[in-house]
PDB file of C-alpha atoms in Angstrom:
ATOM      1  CA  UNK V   1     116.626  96.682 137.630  1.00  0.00           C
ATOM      2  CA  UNK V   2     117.698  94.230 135.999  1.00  0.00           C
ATOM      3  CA  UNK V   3     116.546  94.143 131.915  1.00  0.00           C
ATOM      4  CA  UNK V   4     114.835  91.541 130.638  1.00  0.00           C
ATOM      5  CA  UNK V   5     115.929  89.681 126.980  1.00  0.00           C
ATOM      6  CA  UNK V   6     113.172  89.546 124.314  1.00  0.00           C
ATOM      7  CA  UNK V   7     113.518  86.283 122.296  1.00  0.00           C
ATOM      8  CA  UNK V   8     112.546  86.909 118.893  1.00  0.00           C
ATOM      9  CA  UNK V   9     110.630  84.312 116.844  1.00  0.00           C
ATOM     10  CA  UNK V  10     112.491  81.968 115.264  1.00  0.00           C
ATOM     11  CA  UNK V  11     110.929  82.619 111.898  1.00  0.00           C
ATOM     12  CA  UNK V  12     111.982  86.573 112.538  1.00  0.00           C
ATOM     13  CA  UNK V  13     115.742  85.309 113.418  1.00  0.00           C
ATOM     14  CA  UNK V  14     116.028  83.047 110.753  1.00  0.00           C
ATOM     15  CA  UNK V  15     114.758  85.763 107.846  1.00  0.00           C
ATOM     16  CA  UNK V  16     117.229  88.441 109.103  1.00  0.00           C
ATOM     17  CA  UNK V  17     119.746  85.867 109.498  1.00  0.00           C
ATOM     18  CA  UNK V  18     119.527  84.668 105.693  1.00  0.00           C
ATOM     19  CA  UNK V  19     119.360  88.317 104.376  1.00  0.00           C
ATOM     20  CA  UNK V  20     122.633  89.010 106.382  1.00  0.00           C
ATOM     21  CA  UNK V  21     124.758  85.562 105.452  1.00  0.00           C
ATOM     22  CA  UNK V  22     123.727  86.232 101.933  1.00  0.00           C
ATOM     23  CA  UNK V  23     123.840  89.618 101.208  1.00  0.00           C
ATOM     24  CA  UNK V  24     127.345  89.837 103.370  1.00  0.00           C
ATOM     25  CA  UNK V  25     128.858  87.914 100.417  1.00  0.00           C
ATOM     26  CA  UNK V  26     129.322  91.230  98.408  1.00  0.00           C
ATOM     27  CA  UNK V  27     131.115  94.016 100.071  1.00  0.00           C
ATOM     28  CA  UNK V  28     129.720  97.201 101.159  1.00  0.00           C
ATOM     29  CA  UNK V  29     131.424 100.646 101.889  1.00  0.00           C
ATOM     30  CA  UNK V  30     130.543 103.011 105.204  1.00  0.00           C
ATOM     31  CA  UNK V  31     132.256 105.958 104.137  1.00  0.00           C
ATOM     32  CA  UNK V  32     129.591 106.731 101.278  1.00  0.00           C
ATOM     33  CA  UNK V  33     126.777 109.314 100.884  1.00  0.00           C
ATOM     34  CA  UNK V  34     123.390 108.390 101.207  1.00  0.00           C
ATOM     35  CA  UNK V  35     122.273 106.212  98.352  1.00  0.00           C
ATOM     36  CA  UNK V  36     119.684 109.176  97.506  1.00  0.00           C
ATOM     37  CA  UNK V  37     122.643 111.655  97.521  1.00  0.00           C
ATOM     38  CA  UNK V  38     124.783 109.726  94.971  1.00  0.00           C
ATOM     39  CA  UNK V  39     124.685 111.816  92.113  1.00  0.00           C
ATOM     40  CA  UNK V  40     128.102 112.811  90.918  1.00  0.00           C
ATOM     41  CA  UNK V  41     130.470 110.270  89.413  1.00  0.00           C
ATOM     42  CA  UNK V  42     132.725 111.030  92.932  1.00  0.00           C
ATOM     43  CA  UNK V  43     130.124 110.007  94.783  1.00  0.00           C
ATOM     44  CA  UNK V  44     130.469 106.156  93.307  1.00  0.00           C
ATOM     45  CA  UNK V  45     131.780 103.684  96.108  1.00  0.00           C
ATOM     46  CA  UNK V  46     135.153 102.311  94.696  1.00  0.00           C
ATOM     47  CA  UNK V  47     135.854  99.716  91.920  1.00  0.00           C
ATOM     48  CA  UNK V  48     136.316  96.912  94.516  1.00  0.00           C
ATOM     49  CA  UNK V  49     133.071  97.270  96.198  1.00  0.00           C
ATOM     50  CA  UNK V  50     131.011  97.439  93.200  1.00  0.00           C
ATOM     51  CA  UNK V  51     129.651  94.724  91.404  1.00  0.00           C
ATOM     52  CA  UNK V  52     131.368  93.825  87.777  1.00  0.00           C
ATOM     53  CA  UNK V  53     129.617  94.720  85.228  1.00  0.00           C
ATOM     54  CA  UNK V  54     128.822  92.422  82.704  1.00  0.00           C
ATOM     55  CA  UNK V  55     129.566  93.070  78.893  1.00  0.00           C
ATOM     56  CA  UNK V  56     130.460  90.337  77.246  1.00  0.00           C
ATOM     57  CA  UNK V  57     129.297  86.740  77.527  1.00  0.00           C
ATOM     58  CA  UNK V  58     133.015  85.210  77.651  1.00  0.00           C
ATOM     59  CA  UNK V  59     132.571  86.639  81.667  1.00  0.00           C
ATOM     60  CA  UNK V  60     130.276  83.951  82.465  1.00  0.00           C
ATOM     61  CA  UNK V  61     130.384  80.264  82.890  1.00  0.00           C
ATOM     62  CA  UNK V  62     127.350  78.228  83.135  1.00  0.00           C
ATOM     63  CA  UNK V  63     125.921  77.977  86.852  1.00  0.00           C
ATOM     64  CA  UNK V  64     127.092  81.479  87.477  1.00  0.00           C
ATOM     65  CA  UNK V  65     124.662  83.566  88.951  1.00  0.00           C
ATOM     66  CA  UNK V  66     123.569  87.573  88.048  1.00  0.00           C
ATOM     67  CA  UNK V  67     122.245  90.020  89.147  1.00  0.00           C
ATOM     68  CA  UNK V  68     119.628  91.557  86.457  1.00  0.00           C
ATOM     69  CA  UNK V  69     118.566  95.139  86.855  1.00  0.00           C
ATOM     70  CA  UNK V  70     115.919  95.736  83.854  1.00  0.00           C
ATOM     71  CA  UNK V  71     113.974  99.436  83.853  1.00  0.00           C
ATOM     72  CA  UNK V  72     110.720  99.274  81.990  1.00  0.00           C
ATOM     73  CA  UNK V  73     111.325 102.501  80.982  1.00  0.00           C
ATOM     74  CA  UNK V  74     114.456 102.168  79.081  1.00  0.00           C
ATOM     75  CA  UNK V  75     116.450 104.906  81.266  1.00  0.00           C
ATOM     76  CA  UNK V  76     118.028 103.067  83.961  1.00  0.00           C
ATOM     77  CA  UNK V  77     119.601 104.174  87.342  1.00  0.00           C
ATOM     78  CA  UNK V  78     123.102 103.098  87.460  1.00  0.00           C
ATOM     79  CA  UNK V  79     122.786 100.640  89.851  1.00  0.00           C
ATOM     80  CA  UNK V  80     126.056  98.826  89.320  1.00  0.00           C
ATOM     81  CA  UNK V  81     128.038 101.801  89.510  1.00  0.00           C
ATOM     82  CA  UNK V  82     126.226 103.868  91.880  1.00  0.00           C
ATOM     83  CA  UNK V  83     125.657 101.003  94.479  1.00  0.00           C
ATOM     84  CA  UNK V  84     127.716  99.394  96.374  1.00  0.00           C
ATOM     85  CA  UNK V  85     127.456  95.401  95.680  1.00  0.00           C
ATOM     86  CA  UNK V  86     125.849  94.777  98.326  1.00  0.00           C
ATOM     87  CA  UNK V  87     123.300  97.506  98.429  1.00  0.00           C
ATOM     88  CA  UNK V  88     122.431  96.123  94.481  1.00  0.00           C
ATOM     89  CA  UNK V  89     121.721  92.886  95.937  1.00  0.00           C
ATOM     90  CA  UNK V  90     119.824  93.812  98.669  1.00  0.00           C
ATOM     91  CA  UNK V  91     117.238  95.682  95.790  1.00  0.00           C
ATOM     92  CA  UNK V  92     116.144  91.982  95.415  1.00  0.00           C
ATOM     93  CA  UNK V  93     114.322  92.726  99.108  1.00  0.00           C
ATOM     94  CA  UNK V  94     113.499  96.434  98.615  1.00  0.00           C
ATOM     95  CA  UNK V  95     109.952  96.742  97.888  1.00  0.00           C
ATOM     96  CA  UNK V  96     110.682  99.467  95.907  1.00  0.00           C
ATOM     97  CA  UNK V  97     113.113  98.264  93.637  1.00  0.00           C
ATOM     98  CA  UNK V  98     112.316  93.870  93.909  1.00  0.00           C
ATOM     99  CA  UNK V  99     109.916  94.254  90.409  1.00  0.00           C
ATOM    100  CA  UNK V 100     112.843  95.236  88.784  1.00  0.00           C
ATOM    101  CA  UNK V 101     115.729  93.431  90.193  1.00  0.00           C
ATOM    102  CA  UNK V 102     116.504  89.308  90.302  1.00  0.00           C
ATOM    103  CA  UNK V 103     119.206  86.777  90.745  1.00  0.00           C
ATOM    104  CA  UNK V 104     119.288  84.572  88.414  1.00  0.00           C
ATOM    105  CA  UNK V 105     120.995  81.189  87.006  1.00  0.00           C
ATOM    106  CA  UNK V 106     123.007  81.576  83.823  1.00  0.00           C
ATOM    107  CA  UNK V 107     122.189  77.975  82.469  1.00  0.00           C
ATOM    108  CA  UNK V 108     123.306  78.820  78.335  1.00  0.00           C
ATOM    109  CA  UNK V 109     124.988  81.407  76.585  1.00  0.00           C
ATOM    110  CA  UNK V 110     125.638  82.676  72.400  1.00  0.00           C
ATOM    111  CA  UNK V 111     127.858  85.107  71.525  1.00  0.00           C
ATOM    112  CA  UNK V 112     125.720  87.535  72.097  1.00  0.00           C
ATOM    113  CA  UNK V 113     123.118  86.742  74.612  1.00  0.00           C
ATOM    114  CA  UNK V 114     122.838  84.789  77.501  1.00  0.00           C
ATOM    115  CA  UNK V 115     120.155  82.088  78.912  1.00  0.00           C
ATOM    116  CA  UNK V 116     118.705  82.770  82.674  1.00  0.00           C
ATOM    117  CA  UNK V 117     116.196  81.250  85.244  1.00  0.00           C
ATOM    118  CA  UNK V 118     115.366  83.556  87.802  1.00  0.00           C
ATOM    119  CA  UNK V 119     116.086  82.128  91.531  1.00  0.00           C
ATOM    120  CA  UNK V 120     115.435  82.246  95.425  1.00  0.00           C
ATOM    121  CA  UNK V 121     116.977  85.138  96.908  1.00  0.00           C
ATOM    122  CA  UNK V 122     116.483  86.155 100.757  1.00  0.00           C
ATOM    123  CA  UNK V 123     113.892  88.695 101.306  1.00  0.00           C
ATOM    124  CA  UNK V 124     113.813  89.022 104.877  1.00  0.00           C
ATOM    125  CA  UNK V 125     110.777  86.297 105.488  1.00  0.00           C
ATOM    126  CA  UNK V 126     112.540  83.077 106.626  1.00  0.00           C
ATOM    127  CA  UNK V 127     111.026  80.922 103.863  1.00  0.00           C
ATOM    128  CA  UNK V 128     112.038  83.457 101.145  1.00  0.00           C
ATOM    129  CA  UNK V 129     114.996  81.201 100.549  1.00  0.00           C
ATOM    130  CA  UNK V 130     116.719  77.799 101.917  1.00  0.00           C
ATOM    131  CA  UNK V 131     119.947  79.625 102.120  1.00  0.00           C
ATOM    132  CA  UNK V 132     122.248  76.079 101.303  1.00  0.00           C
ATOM    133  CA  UNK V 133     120.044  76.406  98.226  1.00  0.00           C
ATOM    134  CA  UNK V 134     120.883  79.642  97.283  1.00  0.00           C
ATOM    135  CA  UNK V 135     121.109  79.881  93.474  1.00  0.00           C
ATOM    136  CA  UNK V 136     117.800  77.037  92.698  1.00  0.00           C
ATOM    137  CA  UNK V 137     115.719  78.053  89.933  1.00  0.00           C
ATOM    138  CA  UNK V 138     112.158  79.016  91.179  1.00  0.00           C
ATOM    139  CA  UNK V 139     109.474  76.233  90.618  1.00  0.00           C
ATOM    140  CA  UNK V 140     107.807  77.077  87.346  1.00  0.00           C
ATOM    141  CA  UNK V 141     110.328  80.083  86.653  1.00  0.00           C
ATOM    142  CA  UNK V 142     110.792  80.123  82.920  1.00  0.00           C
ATOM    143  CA  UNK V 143     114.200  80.136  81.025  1.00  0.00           C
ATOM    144  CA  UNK V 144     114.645  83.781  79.510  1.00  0.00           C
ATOM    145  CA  UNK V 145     116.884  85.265  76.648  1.00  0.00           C
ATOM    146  CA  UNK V 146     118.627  88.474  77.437  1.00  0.00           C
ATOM    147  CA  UNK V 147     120.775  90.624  74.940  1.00  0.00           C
ATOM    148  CA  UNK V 148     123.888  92.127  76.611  1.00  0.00           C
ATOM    149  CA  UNK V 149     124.716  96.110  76.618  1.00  0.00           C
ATOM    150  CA  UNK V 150     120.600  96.979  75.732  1.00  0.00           C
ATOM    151  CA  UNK V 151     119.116 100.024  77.170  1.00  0.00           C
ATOM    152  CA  UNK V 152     117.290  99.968  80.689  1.00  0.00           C
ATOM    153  CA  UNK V 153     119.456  96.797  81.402  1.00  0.00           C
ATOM    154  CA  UNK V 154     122.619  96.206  83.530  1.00  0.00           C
ATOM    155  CA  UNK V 155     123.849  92.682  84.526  1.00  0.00           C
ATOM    156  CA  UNK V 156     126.006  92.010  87.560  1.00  0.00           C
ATOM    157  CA  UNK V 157     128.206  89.241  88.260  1.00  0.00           C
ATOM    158  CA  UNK V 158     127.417  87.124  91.472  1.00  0.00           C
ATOM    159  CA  UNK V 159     129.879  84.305  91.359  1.00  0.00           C
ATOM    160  CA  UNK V 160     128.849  80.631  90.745  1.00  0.00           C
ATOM    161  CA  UNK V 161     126.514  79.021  92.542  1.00  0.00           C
ATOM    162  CA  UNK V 162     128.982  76.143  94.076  1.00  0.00           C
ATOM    163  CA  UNK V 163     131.488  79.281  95.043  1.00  0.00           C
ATOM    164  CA  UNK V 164     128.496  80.808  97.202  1.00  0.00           C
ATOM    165  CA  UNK V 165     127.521  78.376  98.769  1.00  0.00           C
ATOM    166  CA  UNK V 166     130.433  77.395 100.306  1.00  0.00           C
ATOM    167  CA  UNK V 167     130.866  80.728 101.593  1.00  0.00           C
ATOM    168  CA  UNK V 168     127.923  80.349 103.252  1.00  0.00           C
ATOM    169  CA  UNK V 169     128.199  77.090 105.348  1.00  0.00           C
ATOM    170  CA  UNK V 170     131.655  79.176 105.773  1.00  0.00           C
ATOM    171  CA  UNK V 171     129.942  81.773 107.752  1.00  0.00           C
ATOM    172  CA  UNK V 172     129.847  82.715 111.539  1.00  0.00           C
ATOM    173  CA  UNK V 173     126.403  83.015 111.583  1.00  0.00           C
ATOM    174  CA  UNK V 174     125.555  80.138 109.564  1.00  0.00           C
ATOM    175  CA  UNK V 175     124.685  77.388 112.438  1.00  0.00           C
ATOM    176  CA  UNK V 176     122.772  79.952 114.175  1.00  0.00           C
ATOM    177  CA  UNK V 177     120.733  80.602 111.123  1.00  0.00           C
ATOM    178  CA  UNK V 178     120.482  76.829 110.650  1.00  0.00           C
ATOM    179  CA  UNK V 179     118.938  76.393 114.626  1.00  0.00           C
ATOM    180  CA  UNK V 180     116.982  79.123 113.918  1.00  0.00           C
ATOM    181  CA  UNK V 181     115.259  77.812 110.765  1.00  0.00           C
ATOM    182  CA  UNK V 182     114.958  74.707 111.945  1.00  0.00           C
ATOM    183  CA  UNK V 183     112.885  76.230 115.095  1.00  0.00           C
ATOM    184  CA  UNK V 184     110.744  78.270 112.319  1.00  0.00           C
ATOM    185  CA  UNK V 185     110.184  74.656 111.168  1.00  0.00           C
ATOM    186  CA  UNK V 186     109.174  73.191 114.096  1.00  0.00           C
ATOM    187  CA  UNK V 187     106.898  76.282 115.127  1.00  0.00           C
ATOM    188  CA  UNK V 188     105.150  76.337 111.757  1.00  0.00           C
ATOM    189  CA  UNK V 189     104.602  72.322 112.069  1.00  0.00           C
ATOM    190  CA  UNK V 190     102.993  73.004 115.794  1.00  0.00           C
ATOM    191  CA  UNK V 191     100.835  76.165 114.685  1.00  0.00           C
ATOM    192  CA  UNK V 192      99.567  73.647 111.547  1.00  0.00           C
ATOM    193  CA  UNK V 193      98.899  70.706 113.873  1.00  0.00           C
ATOM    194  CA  UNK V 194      96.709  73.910 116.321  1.00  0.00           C
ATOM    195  CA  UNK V 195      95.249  74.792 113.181  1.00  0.00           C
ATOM    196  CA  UNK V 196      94.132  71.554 111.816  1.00  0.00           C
ATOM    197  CA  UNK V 197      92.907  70.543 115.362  1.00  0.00           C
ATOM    198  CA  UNK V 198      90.521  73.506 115.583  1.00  0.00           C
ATOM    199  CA  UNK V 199      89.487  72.934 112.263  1.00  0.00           C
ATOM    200  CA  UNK V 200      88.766  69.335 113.251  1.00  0.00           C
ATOM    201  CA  UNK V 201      86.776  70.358 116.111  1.00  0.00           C
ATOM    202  CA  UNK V 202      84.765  72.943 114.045  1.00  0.00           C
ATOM    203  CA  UNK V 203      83.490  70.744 111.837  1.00  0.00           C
ATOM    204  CA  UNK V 204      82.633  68.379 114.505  1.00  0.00           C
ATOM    205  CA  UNK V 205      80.744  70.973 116.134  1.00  0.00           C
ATOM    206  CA  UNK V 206      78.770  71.988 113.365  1.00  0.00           C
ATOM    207  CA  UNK V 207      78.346  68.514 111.485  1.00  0.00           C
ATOM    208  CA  UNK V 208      75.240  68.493 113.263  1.00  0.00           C
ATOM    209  CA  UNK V 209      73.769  71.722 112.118  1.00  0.00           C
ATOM    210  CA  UNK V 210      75.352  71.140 108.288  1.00  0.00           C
ATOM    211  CA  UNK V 211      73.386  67.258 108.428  1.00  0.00           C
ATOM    212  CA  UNK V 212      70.333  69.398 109.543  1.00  0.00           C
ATOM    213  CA  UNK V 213      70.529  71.975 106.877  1.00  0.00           C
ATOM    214  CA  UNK V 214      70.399  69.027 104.541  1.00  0.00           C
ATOM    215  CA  UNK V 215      67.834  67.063 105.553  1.00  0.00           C
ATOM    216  CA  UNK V 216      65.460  70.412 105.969  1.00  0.00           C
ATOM    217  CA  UNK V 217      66.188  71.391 101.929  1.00  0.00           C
ATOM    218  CA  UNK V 218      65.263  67.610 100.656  1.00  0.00           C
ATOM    219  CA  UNK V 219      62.178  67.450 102.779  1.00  0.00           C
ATOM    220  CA  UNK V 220      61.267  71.075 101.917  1.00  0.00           C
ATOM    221  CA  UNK V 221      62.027  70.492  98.440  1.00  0.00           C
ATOM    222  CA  UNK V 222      64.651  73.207  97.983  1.00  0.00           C
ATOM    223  CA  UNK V 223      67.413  75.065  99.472  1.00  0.00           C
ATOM    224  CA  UNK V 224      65.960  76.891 101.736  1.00  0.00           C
ATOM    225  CA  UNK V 225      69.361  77.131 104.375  1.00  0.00           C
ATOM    226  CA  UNK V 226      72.923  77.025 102.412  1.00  0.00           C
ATOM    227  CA  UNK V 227      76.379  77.581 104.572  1.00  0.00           C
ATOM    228  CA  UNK V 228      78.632  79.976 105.094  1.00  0.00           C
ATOM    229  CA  UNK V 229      81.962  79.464 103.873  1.00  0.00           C
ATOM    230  CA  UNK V 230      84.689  79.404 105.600  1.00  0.00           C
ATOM    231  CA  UNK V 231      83.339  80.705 108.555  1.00  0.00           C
ATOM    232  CA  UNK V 232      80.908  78.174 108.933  1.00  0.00           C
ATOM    233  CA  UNK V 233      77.230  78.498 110.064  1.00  0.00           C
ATOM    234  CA  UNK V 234      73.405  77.945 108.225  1.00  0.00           C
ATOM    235  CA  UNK V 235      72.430  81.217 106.020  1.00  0.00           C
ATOM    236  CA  UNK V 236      69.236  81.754 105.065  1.00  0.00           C
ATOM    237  CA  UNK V 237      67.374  84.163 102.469  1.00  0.00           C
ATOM    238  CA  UNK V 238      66.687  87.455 104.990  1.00  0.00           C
ATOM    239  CA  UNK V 239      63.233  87.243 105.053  1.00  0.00           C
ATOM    240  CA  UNK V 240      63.468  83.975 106.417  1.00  0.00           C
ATOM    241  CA  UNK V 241      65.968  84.851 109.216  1.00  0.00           C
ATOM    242  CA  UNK V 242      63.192  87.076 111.202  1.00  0.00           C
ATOM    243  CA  UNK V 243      61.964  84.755 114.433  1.00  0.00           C
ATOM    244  CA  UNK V 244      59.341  82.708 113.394  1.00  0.00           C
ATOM    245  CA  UNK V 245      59.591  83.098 109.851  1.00  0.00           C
ATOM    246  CA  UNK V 246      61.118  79.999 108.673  1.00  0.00           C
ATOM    247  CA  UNK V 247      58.171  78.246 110.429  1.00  0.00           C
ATOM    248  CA  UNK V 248      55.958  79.879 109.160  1.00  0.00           C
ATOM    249  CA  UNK V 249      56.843  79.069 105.803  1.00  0.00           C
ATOM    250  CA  UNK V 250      57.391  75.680 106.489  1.00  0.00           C
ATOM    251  CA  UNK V 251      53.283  75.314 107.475  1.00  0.00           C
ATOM    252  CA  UNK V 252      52.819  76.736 104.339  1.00  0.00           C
ATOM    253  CA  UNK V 253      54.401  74.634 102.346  1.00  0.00           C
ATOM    254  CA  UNK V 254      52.900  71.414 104.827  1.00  0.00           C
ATOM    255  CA  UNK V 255      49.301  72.963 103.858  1.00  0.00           C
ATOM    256  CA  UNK V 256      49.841  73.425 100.259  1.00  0.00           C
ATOM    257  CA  UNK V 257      51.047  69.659 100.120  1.00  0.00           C
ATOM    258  CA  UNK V 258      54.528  70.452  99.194  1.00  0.00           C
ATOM    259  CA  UNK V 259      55.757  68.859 102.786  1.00  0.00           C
ATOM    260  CA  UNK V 260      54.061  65.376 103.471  1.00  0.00           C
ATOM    261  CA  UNK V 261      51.827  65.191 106.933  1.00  0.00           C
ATOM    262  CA  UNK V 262      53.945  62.200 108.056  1.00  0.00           C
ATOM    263  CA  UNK V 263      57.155  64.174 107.728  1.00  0.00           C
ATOM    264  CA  UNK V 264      56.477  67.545 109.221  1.00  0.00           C
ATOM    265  CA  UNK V 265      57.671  66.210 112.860  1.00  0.00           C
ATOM    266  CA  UNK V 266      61.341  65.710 110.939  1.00  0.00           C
ATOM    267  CA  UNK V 267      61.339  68.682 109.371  1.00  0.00           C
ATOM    268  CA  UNK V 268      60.295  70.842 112.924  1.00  0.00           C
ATOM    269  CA  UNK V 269      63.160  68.814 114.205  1.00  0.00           C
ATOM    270  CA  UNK V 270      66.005  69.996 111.790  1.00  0.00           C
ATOM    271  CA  UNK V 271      64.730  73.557 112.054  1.00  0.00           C
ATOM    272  CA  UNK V 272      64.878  73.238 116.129  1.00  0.00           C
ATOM    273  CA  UNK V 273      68.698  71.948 115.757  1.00  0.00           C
ATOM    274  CA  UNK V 274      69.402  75.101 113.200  1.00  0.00           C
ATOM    275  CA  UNK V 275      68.255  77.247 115.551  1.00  0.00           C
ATOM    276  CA  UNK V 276      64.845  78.897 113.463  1.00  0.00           C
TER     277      UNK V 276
END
């Protein structure tokens, strides 16, 4: 028997694919402990799979990009030298490490400190980051000051943005990730244009019952049916919603003078097309 392939959304191809282009720019090591297990300094994966640390500001150029690991709590993990590079970068995706990890832009620099936006980085969902555009500020991200060698802080070096993103359009993988974001495209466009269509044909549907609604509150001289949003539908107080109720009250308000003789035909007609 003869097994059959399972084609994977595109949106699910193109996420992994991003994480995997990107974070395969930094070498790894598979001759390590677990990360977990990493607790003696011989346990650290080698110089040349680690990340450099950064020290000094003369390391950096502007456009380079960093990897920031800040701990709230002032006593941070060594995740530069306990990591390999690539597992540090990856953090950016962990759910259990992203609040405290970024990559970000170095875009100005003193003596002393150094100038950052934080950027896109892959996350595993295929719009988490336009891969060509690795290294783009976030939209509203705000510049940040950071002081070098401060406690609960280590800063990695990346590489600049230009150098990275050659190395991407470089990669195997990289037209495959490019058909299959453009199919993620395509998909999302088609499941918008579904959306929109129903949404279309909703309101047609119930642009009857909404016109009703309103011409039963200005005859009855208040809001007697509103709408539920988004779901759509009349809503009514509960008392009202009983069979027969709305009606009633509606005589009542016709014999107390409050609804016009001449009128009450209209109004018996809205109520029919709501459904009371």
């Amino acid at each position: 028997m003869t097994a059959q392939m399972v084609t994977q959304p595109a949106r699910i191809e193109a996420g992994q694919l991003a994480t995997r282009i990107v974070f395969g720019l930094w070498p790894d090591a598979t001759d390590l402990k677990p990360g977990w297990a990493r607790r003696h300094p011989d346990d650290r994966p080698l110089k040349k799979d680690r990340l450099i640390s950064v020290t000094d500001t003369s390391q950096l150029q502007i456009d380079d990009l960093v990897l920031i690991y800040d701990e709230p709590s002032g006593i941070a993990f060594d995740l530069l030298g306990m990591r390999t590079a690539r597992e540090a970068v990856s953090a950016v995706a962990d759910y259990r490490t992203s609040a405290k990890v970024a990559v970000a832009r170095v875009i100005g620099k003193t003596a002393r400190t150094l100038t950052v936006v934080d950027c896109f980085a892959p996350t595993g969902s295929w719009k988490s980051c336009v891969i060509t555009r690795f290294g783009t500020p976030r939209p509203g991200a705000a510049p940040r000051t950071l002081r070098l060698n401060t406690g609960g802080r280590q800063i990695g070096y990346l590489g600049s943005v230009s150098e990275l993103r050659e190395r991407i359009v470089r990669d195997a993988q990289y037209d495959a990730w490019r058909a299959a974001y453009k199919r993620a495209q395509e998909d999302e466009a088609a499941s918008e244009a579904t959306r929109r269509k129903a949404q279309e044909e909703s309101q047609e549907r119930e642009w009857p019952k909404r016109e009703a609604a309103r011409v039963l509150n200005e005859l009855a001289g208040e809001e007697l049916v509103g709408w539920w949003e988004p779901v759509g539908g009349p809503k009514v107080d509960q008392w009202l919603s009983a069979p027969g109720r709305m009606r009633t009250y509606l005589a009542g308000l016709n014999a107390v003078g409050k609804i016009a003789d001449d009128v009450v035909d209209e109004v018996l007609a809205q109520v029919e097309v709501l459904g009371f």
